[in-house]
Coordinates of N, CA and C and ligand atoms in Angstrom, one line a residue:
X1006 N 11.3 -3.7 24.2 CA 10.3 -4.7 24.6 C 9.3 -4.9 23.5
X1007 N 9.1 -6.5 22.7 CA 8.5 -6.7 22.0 C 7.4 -7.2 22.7
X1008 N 5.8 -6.9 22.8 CA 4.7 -7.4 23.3 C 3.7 -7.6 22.1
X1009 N 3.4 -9.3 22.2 CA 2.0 -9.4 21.7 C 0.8 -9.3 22.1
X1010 N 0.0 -8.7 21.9 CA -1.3 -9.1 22.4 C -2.5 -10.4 21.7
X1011 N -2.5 -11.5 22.5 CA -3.6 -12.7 22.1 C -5.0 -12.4 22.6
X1012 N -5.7 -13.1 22.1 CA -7.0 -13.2 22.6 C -8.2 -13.2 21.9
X1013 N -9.4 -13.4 21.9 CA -10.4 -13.4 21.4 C -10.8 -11.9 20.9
X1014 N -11.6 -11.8 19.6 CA -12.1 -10.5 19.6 C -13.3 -9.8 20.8
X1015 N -12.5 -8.5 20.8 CA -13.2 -8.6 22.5 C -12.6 -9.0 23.7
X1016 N -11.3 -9.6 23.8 CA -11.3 -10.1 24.7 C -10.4 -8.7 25.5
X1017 N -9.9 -7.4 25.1 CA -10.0 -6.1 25.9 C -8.2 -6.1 25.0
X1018 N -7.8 -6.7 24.1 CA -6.4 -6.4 23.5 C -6.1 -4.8 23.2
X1019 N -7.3 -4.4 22.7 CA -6.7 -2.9 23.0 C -6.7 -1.9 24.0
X1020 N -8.1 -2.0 24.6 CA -8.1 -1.4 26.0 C -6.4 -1.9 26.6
X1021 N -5.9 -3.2 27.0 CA -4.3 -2.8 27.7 C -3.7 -3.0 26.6
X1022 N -3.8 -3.0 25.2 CA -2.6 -2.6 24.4 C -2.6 -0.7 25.2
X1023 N -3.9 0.0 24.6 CA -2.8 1.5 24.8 C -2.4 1.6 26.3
X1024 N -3.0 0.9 27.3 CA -2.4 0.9 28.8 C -1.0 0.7 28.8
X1025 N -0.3 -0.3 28.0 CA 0.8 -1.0 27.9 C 1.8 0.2 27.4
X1026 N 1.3 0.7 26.4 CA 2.0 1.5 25.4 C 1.8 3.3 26.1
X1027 N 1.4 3.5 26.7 CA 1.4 4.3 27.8 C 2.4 4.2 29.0
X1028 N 2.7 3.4 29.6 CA 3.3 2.9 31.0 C 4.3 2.6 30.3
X1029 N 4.6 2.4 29.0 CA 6.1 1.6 28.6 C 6.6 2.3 27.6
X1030 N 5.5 3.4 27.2 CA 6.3 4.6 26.5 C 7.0 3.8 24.9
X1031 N 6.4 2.5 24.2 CA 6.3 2.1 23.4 C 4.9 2.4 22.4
X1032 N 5.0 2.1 21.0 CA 3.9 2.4 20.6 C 2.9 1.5 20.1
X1033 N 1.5 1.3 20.4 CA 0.6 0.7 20.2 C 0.2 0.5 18.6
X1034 N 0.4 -1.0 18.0 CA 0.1 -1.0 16.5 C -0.8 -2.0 16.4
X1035 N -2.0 -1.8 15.9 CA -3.5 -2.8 15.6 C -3.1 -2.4 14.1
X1036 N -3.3 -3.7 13.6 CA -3.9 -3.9 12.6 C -5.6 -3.7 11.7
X1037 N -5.8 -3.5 13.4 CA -7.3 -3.6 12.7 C -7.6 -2.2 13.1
X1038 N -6.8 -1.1 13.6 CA -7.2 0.4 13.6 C -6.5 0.9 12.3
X1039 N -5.8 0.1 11.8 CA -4.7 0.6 10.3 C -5.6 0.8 9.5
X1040 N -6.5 -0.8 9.4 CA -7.3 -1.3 8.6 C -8.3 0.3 8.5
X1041 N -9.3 0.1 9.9 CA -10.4 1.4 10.0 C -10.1 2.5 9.3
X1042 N -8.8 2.7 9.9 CA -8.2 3.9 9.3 C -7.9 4.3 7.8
X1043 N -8.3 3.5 7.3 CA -7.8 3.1 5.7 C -9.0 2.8 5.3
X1044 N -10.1 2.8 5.4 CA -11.6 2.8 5.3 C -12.1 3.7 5.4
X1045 N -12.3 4.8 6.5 CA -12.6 5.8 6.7 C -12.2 6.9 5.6
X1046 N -10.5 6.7 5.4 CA -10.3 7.7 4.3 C -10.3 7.1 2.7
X1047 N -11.4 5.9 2.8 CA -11.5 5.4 1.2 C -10.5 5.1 0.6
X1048 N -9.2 4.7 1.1 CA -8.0 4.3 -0.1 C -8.2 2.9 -0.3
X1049 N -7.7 2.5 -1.3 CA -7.9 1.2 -2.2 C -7.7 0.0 -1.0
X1050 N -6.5 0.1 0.1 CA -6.8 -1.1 0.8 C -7.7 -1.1 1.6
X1051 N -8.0 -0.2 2.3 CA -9.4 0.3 2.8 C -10.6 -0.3 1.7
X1052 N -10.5 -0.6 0.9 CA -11.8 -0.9 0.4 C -12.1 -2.3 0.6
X1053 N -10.3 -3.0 0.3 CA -10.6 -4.3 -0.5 C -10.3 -5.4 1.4
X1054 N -10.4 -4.5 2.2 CA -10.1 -5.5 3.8 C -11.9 -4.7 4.2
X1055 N -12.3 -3.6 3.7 CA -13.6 -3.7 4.5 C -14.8 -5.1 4.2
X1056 N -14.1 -6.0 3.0 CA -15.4 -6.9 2.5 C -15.6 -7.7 3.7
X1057 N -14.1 -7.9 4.0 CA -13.7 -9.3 4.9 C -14.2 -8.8 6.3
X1058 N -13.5 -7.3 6.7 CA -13.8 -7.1 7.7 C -15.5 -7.7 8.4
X1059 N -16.2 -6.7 7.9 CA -17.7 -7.0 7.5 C -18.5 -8.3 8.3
X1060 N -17.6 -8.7 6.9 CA -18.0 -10.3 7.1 C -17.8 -11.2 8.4
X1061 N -16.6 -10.5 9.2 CA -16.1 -11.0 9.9 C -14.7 -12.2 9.7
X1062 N -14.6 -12.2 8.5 CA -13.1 -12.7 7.9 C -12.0 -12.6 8.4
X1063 N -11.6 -13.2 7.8 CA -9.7 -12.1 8.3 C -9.4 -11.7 6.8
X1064 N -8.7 -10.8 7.2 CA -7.9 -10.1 5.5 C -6.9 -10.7 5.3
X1065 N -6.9 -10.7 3.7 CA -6.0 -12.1 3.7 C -4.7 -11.8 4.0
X1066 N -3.2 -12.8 4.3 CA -2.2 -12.2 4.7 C -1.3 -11.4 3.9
X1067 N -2.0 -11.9 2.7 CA -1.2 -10.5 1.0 C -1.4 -9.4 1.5
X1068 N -2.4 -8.7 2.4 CA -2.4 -7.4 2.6 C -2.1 -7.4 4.3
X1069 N -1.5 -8.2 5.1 CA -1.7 -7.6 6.0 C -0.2 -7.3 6.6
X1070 N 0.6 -9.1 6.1 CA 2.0 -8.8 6.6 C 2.5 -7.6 6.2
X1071 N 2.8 -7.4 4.7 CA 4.0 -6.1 4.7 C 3.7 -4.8 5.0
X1072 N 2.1 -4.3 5.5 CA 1.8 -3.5 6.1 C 1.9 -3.2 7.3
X1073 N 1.9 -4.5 8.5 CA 2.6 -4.4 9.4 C 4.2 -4.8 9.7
X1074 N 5.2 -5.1 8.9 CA 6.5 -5.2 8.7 C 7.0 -3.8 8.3
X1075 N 5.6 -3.1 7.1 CA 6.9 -1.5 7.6 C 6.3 -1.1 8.4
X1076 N 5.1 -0.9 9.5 CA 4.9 -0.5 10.4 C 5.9 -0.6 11.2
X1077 N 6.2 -1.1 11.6 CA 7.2 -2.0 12.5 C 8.9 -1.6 12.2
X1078 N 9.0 -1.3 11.3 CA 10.9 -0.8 10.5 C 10.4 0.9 10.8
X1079 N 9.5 1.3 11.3 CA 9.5 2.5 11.2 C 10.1 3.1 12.9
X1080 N 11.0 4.4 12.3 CA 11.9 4.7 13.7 C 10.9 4.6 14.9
X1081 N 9.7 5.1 15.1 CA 9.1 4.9 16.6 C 9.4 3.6 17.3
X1082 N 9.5 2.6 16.4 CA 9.6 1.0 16.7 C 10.3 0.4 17.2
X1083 N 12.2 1.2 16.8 CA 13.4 1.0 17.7 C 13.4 0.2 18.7
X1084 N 12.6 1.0 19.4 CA 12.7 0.2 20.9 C 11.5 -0.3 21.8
X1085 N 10.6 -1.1 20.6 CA 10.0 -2.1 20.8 C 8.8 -1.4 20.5
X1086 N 8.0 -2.6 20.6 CA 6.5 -2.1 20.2 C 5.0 -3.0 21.0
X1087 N 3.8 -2.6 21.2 CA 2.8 -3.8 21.6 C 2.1 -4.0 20.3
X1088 N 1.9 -5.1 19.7 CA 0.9 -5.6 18.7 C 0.2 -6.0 18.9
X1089 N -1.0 -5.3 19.1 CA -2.5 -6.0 18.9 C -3.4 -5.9 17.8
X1090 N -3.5 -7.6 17.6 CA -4.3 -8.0 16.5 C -3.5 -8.7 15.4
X1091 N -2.0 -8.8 15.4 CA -1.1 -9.6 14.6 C -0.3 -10.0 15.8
X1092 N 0.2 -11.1 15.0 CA -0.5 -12.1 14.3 C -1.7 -12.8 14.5
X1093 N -2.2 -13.0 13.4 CA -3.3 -13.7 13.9 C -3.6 -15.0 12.8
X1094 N -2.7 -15.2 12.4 CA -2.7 -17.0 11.7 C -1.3 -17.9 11.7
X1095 N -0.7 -18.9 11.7 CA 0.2 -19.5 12.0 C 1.3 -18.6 10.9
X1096 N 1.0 -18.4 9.7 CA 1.7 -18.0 8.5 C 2.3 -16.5 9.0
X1097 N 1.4 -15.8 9.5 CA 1.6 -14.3 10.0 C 2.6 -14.3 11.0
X1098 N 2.6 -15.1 12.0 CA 3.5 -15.4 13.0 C 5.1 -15.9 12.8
X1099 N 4.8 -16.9 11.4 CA 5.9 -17.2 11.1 C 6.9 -15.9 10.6
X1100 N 6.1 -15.6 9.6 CA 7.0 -14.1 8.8 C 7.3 -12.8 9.9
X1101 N 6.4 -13.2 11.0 CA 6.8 -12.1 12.0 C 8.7 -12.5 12.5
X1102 N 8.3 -13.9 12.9 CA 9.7 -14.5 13.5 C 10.8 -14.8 12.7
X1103 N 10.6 -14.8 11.2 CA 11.8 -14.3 10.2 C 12.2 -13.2 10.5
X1104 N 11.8 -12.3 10.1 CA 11.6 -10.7 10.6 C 12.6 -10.4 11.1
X1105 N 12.0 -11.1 12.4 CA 12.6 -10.0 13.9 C 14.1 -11.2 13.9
X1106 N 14.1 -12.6 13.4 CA 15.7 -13.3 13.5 C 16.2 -12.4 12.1
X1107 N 16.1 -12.3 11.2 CA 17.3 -11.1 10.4 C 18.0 -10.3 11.4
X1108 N 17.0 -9.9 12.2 CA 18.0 -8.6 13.1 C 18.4 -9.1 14.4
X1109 N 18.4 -10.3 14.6 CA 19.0 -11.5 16.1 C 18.0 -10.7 17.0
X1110 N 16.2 -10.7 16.8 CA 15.5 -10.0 17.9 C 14.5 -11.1 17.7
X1111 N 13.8 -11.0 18.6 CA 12.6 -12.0 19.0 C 11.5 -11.3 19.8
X1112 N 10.4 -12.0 19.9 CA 9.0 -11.0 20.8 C 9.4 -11.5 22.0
X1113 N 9.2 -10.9 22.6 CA 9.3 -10.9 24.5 C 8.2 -11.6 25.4
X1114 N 7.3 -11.0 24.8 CA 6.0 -11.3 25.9 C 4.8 -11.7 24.6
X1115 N 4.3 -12.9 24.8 CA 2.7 -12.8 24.4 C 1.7 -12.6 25.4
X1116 N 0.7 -12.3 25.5 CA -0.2 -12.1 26.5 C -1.0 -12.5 25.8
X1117 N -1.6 -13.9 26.7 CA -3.1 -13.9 26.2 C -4.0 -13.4 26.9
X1118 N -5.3 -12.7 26.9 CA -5.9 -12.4 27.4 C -7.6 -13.3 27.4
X1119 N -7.4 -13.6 28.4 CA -8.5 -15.0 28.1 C -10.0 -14.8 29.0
X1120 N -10.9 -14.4 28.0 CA -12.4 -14.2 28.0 C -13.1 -15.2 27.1
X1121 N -14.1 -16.1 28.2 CA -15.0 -16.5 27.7 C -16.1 -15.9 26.3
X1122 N -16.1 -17.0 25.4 CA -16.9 -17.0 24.2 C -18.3 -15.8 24.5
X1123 N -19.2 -16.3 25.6 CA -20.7 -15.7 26.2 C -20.5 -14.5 26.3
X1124 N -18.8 -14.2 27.2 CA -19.1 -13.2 27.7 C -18.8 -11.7 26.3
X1125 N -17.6 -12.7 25.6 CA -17.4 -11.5 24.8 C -18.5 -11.1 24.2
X1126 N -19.7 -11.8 23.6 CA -21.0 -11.3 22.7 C -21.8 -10.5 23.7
X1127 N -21.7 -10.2 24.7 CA -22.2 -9.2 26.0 C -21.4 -8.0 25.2
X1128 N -20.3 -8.1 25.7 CA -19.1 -6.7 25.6 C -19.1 -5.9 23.9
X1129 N -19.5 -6.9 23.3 CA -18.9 -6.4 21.7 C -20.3 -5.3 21.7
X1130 N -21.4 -5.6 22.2 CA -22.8 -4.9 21.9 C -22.9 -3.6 22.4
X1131 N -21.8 -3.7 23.4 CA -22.0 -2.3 24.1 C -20.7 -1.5 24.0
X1132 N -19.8 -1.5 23.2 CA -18.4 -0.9 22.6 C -19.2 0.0 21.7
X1133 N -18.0 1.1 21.9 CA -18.6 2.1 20.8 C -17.1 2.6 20.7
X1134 N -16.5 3.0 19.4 CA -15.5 3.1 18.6 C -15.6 4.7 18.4
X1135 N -14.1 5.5 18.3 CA -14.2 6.8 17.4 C -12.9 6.5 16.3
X1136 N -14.0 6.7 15.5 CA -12.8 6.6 14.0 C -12.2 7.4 13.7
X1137 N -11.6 8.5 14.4 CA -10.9 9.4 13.8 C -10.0 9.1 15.1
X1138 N -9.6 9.0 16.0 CA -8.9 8.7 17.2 C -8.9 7.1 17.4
X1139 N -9.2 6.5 17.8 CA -8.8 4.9 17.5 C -9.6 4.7 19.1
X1140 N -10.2 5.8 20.1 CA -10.5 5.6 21.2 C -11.8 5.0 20.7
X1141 N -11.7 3.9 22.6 CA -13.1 3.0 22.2 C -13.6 3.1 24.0
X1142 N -14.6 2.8 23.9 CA -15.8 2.8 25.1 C -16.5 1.5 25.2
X1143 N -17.2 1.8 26.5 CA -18.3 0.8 26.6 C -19.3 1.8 27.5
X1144 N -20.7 1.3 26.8 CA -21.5 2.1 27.5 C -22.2 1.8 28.7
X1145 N -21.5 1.1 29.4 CA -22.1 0.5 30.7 C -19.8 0.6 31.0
X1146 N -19.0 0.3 30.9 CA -17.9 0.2 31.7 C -17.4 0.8 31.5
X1147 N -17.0 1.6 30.2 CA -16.6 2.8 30.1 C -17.1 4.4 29.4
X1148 N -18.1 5.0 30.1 CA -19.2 5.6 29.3 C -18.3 7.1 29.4
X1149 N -18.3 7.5 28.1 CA -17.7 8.7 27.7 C -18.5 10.4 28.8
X1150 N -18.1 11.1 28.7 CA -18.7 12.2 29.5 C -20.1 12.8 28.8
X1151 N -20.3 13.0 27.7 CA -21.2 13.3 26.4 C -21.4 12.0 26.0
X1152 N -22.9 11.8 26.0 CA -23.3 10.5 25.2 C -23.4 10.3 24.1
X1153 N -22.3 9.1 23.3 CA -22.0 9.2 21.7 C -20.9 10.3 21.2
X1154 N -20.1 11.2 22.1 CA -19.3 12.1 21.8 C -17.5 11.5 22.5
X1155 N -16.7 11.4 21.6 CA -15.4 10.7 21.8 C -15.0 11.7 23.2
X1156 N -14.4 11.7 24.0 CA -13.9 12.6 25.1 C -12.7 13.1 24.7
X1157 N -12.1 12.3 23.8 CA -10.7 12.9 23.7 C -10.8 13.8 22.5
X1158 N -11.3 13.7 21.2 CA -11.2 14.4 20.1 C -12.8 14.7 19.8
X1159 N -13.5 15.1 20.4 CA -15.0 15.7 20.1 C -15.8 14.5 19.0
X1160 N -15.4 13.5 18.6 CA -16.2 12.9 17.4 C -17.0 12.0 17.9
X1161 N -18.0 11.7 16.6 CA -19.5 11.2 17.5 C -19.0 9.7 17.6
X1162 N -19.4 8.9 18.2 CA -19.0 7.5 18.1 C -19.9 6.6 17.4
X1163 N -19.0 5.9 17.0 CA -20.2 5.1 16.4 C -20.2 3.3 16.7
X1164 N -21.2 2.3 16.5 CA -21.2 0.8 16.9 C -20.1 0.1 15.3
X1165 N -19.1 -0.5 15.6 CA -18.1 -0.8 14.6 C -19.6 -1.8 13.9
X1166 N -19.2 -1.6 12.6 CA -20.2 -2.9 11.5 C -20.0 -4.1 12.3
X1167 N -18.6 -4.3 12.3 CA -18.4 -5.8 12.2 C -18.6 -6.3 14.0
X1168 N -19.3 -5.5 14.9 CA -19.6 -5.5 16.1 C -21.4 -6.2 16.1
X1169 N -21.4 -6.1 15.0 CA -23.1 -7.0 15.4 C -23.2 -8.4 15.6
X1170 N -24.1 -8.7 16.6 CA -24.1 -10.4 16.9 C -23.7 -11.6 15.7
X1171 N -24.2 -11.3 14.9 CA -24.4 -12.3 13.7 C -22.6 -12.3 13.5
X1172 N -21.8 -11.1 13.4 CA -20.9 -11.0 13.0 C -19.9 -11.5 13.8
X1173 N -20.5 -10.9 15.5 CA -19.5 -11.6 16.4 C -19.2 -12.8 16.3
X1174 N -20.6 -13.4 16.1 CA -20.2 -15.5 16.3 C -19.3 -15.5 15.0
X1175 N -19.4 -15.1 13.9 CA -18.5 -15.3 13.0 C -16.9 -15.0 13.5
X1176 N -16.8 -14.0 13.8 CA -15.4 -13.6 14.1 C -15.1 -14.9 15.2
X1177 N -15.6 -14.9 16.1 CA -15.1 -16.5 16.9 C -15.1 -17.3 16.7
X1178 N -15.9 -17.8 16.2 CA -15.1 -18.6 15.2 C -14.4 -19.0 14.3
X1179 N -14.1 -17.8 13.8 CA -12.7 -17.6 12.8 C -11.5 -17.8 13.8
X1180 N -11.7 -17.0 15.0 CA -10.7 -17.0 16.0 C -9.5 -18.4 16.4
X1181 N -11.3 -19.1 16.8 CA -11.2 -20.3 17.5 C -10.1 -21.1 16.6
X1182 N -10.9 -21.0 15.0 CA -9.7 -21.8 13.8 C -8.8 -21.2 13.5
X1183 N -8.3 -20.1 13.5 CA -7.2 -19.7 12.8 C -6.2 -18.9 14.0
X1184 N -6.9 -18.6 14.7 CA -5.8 -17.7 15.6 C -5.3 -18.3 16.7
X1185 N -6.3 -19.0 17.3 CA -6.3 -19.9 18.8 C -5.3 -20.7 18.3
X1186 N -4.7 -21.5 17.4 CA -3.4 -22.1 17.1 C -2.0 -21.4 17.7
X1187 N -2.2 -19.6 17.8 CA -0.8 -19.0 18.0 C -0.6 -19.4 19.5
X1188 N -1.5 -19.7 20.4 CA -1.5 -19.7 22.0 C -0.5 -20.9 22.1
X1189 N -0.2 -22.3 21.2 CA 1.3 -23.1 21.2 C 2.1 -22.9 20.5
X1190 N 2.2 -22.0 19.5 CA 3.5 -21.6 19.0 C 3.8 -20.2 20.0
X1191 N 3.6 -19.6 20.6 CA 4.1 -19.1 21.8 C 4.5 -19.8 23.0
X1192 N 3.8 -20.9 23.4 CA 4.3 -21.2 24.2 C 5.3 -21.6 23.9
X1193 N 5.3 -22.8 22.9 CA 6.8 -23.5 22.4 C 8.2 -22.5 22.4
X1194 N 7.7 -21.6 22.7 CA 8.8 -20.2 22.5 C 9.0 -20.3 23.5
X1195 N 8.6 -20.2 24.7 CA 8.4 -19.9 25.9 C 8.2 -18.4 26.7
X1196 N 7.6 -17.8 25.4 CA 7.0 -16.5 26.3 C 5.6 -16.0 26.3
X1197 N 4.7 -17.2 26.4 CA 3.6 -16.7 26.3 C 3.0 -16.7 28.2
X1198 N 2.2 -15.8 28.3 CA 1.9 -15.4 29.6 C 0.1 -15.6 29.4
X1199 N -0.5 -16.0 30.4 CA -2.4 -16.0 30.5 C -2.6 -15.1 31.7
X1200 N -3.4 -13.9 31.2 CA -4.3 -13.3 32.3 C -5.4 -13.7 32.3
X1201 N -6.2 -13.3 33.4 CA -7.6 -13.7 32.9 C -8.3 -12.2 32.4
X1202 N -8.8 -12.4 31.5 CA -9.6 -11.3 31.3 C -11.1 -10.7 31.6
X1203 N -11.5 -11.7 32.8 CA -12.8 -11.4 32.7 C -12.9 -10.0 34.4
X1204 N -11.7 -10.3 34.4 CA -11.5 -9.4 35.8 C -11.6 -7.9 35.0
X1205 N -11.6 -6.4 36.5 CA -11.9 -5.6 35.9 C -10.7 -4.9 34.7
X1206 N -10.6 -3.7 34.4 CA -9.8 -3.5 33.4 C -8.6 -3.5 34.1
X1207 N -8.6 -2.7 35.5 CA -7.1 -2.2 36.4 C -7.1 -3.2 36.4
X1208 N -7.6 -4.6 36.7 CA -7.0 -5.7 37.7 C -6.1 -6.7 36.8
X1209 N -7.0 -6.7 35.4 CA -6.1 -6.9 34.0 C -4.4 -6.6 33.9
X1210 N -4.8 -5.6 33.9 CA -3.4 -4.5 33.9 C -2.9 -4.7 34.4
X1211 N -2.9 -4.8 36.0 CA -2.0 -5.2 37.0 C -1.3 -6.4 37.0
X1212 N -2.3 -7.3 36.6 CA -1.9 -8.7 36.0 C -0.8 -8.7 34.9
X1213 N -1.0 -7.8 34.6 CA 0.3 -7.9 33.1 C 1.4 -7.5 33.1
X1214 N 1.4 -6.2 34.4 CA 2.2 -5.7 34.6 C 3.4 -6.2 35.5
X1215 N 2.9 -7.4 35.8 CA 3.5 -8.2 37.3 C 4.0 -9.2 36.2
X1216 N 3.9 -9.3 34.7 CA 4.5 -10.2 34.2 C 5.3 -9.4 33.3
X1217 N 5.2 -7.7 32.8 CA 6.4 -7.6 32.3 C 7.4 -7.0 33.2
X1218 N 7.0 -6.3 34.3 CA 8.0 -6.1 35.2 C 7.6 -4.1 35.5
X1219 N 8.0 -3.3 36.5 CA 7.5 -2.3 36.8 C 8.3 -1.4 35.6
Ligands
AP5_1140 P1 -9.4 -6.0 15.3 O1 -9.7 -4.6 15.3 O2 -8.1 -6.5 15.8 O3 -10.6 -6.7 16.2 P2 -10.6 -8.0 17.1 O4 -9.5 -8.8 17.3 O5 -11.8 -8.7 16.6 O6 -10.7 -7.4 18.5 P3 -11.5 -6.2 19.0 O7 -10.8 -4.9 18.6 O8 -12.9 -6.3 18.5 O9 -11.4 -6.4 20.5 P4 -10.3 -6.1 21.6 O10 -9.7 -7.4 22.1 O11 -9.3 -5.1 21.1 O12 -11.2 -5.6 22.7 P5 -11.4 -4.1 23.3 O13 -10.2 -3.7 24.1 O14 -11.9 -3.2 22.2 O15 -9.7 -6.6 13.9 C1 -10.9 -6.4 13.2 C2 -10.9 -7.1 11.9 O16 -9.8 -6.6 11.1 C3 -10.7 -8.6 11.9 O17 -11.9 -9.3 12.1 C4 -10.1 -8.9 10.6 O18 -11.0 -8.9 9.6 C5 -9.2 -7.7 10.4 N1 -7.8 -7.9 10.9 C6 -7.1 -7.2 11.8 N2 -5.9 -7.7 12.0 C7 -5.7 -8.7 11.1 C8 -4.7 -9.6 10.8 N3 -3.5 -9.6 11.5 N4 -4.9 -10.5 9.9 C9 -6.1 -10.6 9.2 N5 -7.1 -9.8 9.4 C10 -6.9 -8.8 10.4 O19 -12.6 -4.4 24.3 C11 -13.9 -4.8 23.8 C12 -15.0 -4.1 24.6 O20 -14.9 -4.5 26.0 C13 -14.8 -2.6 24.7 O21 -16.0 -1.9 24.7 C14 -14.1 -2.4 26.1 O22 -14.3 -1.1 26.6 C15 -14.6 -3.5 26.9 N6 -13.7 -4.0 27.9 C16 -12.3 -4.2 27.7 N7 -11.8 -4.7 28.8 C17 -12.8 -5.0 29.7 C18 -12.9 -5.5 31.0 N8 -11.8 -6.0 31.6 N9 -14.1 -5.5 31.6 C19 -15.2 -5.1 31.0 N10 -15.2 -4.5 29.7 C20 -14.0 -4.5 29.1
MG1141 MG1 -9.1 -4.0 19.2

């Protein structure tokens, strides 16, 4: 089972990516936890995607496709995967769907998950990230047991950079122009699926789950 995840930043792609990848026993791949993760330990791409990050940019696709293409050739991937956060420009999408036709495979499901512009600059303010685990919170919907301490691997949490207001409006609008295009090249495929995302997280879920099947 190949699953994309769509949506605005913010709009909860990872919260049910790892739900997805949990219940389906596939494995959960962001681009933008690679990215973290590659920052945190200072290596060279880590340096040259934190400008963009920041900024609220996108990194350009020189660094993002073949990072996630061998993500993806790697044995966990066999038998499918959820991506959240790729594609996220027309070009990205295309090289995904070369890709997967070399090997007569295609994506299965897009999901978009669709949250209003207002509400996501609410949600991004109150997310708190652990960088060493990839686990994320909200301190009003999902407040860890120790405040500022990750539940799963003891680390302190911290508010992502590129989570501040100024940066949010930037990231949506990047969205709006470069990513919001994949929502008709999925459909033209015919597997793109809309939840609504402003419901709660179960109810999300449930919704998604009724569209890939029990
Ligand atoms: P990335 O890490 O992918 O960030 P994003 O798309 O901006 O999305 P987020 O992770 O911010 O949001 P999300 O949809 O995962 O929401 P979450 O589940 O956390 O990318 C970051 C950057 O990396 C990009 O800006 C770019 O620079 C770069 N990048 C990454 N991939 C790239 C690519 N392919 N090409 C180029 N550049 C790339 O939820 C958000 C908050 O809301 C959380 O606090 C959560 O707890 C809460 N929440 C979730 N669901 C609900 C709900 N139903 N009700 C209430 N609260 C909820
Ligand atoms: Mg995310």
């Amino acid at each position: 089972m190949k699953i994309i995840m769509l949506g605005a930043p913010g709009a909860g792609k990872g919260t049910q990516a790892k739900m997805i990848a949990d219940k389906y026993q596939i494995p959960h791949v962001s681009t933008g936890d690679i990215f973290r993760a590659n920052i945190k330990n200072g290596t060279e791409l880590g340096k040259k995607a934190k400008t963009y990050m920041d900024a609220g940019e996108l990194v350009p696709d020189e660094l993002t496709v073949d990072l996630l293409m061998d993500r993806i050739s790697q044995p966990d991937c066999a038998n499918g995967y959820v991506l959240d956060g790729f594609p996220r420009t027309i070009p990205q999408a295309e090289c995904l769907e070369k890709a997967l036709e070399e090997r007569q495979e295609a994506v299965d499901f897009a999901i978009d998950v669709e949250v209003p512009d207002d509400s996501i600059i609410k949600r991004m303010s109150g997310r708190r990230a652990c960088l060493n685990c990839g686990a994320t919170y909200h301190i009003v919907h999902i407040p860890t047991k120790v405040e500022g301490i990750c539940d799963r691997c003891g680390s302190p949490l911290v508010l992502r950079d590129d989570d501040r207001p100024e940066t949010v409006k930037n990231r949506l609008a990047v969205y709006h122009q470069q990513t919001r295009p994949l929502i008709d090249f999925y459909s033209s495929r015919k597997v793109l699926h809309e939840v609504d995302g402003t419901q709660s997280m179960e109810k999300v879920f449930a919704d998604i789950v009724k569209v890939l099947g029990e």
